[in-house]
Amino acid sequence: MTNWKDPARLAEVYLDFIKLGHVLAGLYIWEFVSNLHYEWAFIVGKRKWLWTLGIYVTCRFSALLFTILNLIGMDASDPINCQVWIIWSLVFASLALASGSFLIVVRISAIWERKTPVILLATSIWLINVAFWIHDISRSLSVWNSFGGGCLDLFTSRGQPLSIVTFLTDTILLTIMLVGLWRKGELQKSGLWRLLWTQGLTWLTLAVLVEIPMIVMLYLNLNDPWNLMFQTPALLVLVIGATRMHRALTNWGSVAEYVSTRQAGLRTTPSTSGIGFRTGPSTSPSTTLPVRPIEIAVHMCSDHDSATQTHSDKTFFKSDLESGPNV
């Protein structure tokens, strides 16, 4: 029977952990840099700054800072304050995951038409997860490795409750979002409905695929390196998935808004029901509606007086983006 606590075995697994950490760091830095054009569009004014961008930026930059700190902790050759290192590493990791989860809350608020009970439920679930992150940070402990250098995270099994709560939080929030979309089944011919539905299923699949292995290894508790082995992959995969889906939705909205405006021929009356985005006011009836980039928050709308109109991709879309979150 393998002795997972054997020093030689620990050194071997820890080396594998460090190699994996460097590969993941390279992948995330490449992902971060290759998509900086999205943030740059806001800086130069090609896109209008809206509140949901703050969540997106927090998610991306927190994951980047976590990645940098992770490299420092693994590669430091001279002693550093490892306790400060682990605290700040966990702070940025928690911010990245919390921001990614909050993007789901934003979608829930929009899809459920800002219904107070649903918003309170989703926000409460999210806050419970945040509380567990704070508790985990308060229990963290790291010491300097006097033999091989770098910082060693100790008592890693402390993350067992947090891993379960994080998985349940993501699963419940995504289920609430998908149920909200399912209730709007009459919109299935809408391109935006299909996009949101596909993204929701993809998000849920990612959560299951990356968080279940992490939970299993934490509860097996073979040793500290194995407990940590799947945590960084889970974090970065969820962050990349959340931010990519955010960009895909905003880019889809910009195109759909343009096509809808051109095809509508200056029509400004919403159709039966749809998911979508509201353009800005036109200066006159004969002026083409301005095309504006949108953000992630979208909501369902309906107009029972327009029952004779079809709800296809030509639907005139609406959005409540500029009003900010009601959560």
Steps between C-alpha positions, in 0.01 A plus 500: 500500500634843401607721787392844378662667803845363417748792456623366165142466375416849628798649316401324178138614513600853601728522195208395278287765669759770423527392135123510461491842665746640245308355205172646629665836565624515142158408363317760706748780426460421129121505539517829689728680254326368187168651613621838623346656190161468672604726791686728259177565310355654817812704570500661154124553503394242241279342766307680770602423859218327688493358850527134394843571354625554855406142592667367186821698559514394866469137398775519238752710690452314830577172323809661343627624838436157652698341216795736553499443876480126445815514286677709764409252774621202298820652357633722780862409577541737795272486807183710482212554741298196399206582725449835324545322168232238566250755630527723195502201264173379651352851499553536125387143433181567697439830318537328164255222586258735675492730196441207267212378716354850520481512122251213536303703757485789252356271233248359746383851587451583133342173389257493793400862429643626830251308713588580860466146648726353232759777535504463879541122471784522246679777691468314831649185350787701355566677834509166685774388263689826558481439876658157455781654291571753776499222760744294291737797467494552877612139556781500243855417601819494293868461590829533316646179356857506631603202285382579148388863528153639445201511730311196624126524558417298812178340626356504149216271602338810654356567153263203515188693613579789265529270199156352566337840558659649186381210286147519644495879453594483133263209436201662672556841339536350152190288556300809599621672183411204278155466660441868426588442136287185487200704618550715191485198271291691247817689413695194388512630143689805623874493442563666836290240685702221339826677585405544866374142526816355342723714719309395811542131421867552413560687826332222700703233320825685572410528869437125523809397303751713690351516850411132553864379463610776739242392759594132467872567552435727799292236674748223417757722674799302373746783566525878461625506137218272386247708692615806305551332163153571355427833671691728264366326185144533635544870574655592165260289292198658670644851458584445133156351437317782678691780327485339155123456528469860616685623193301270271171636633601865469640448150182316396293786638685760297447306177137412576419859587647622172315240291175557689520875446571468129229239440243680712526803276477750785223300676517559876209288626602182686365170374311235692779403734872476483830506671715786404625848497372853484665749268537868577243759400504626143508869428212482252269238345716492190829452681652155520515376858858510634680171542646462851699218654308332775592322820412168651181593683195421287138452592183349368229732377154445361224695330169317491355765270740396225390137477479509123872568463754218483775461757788403275852637480348819361359579844576849622713430804499683833742541789511657848874534504534865583281478808749281688440188707206452731678246714 
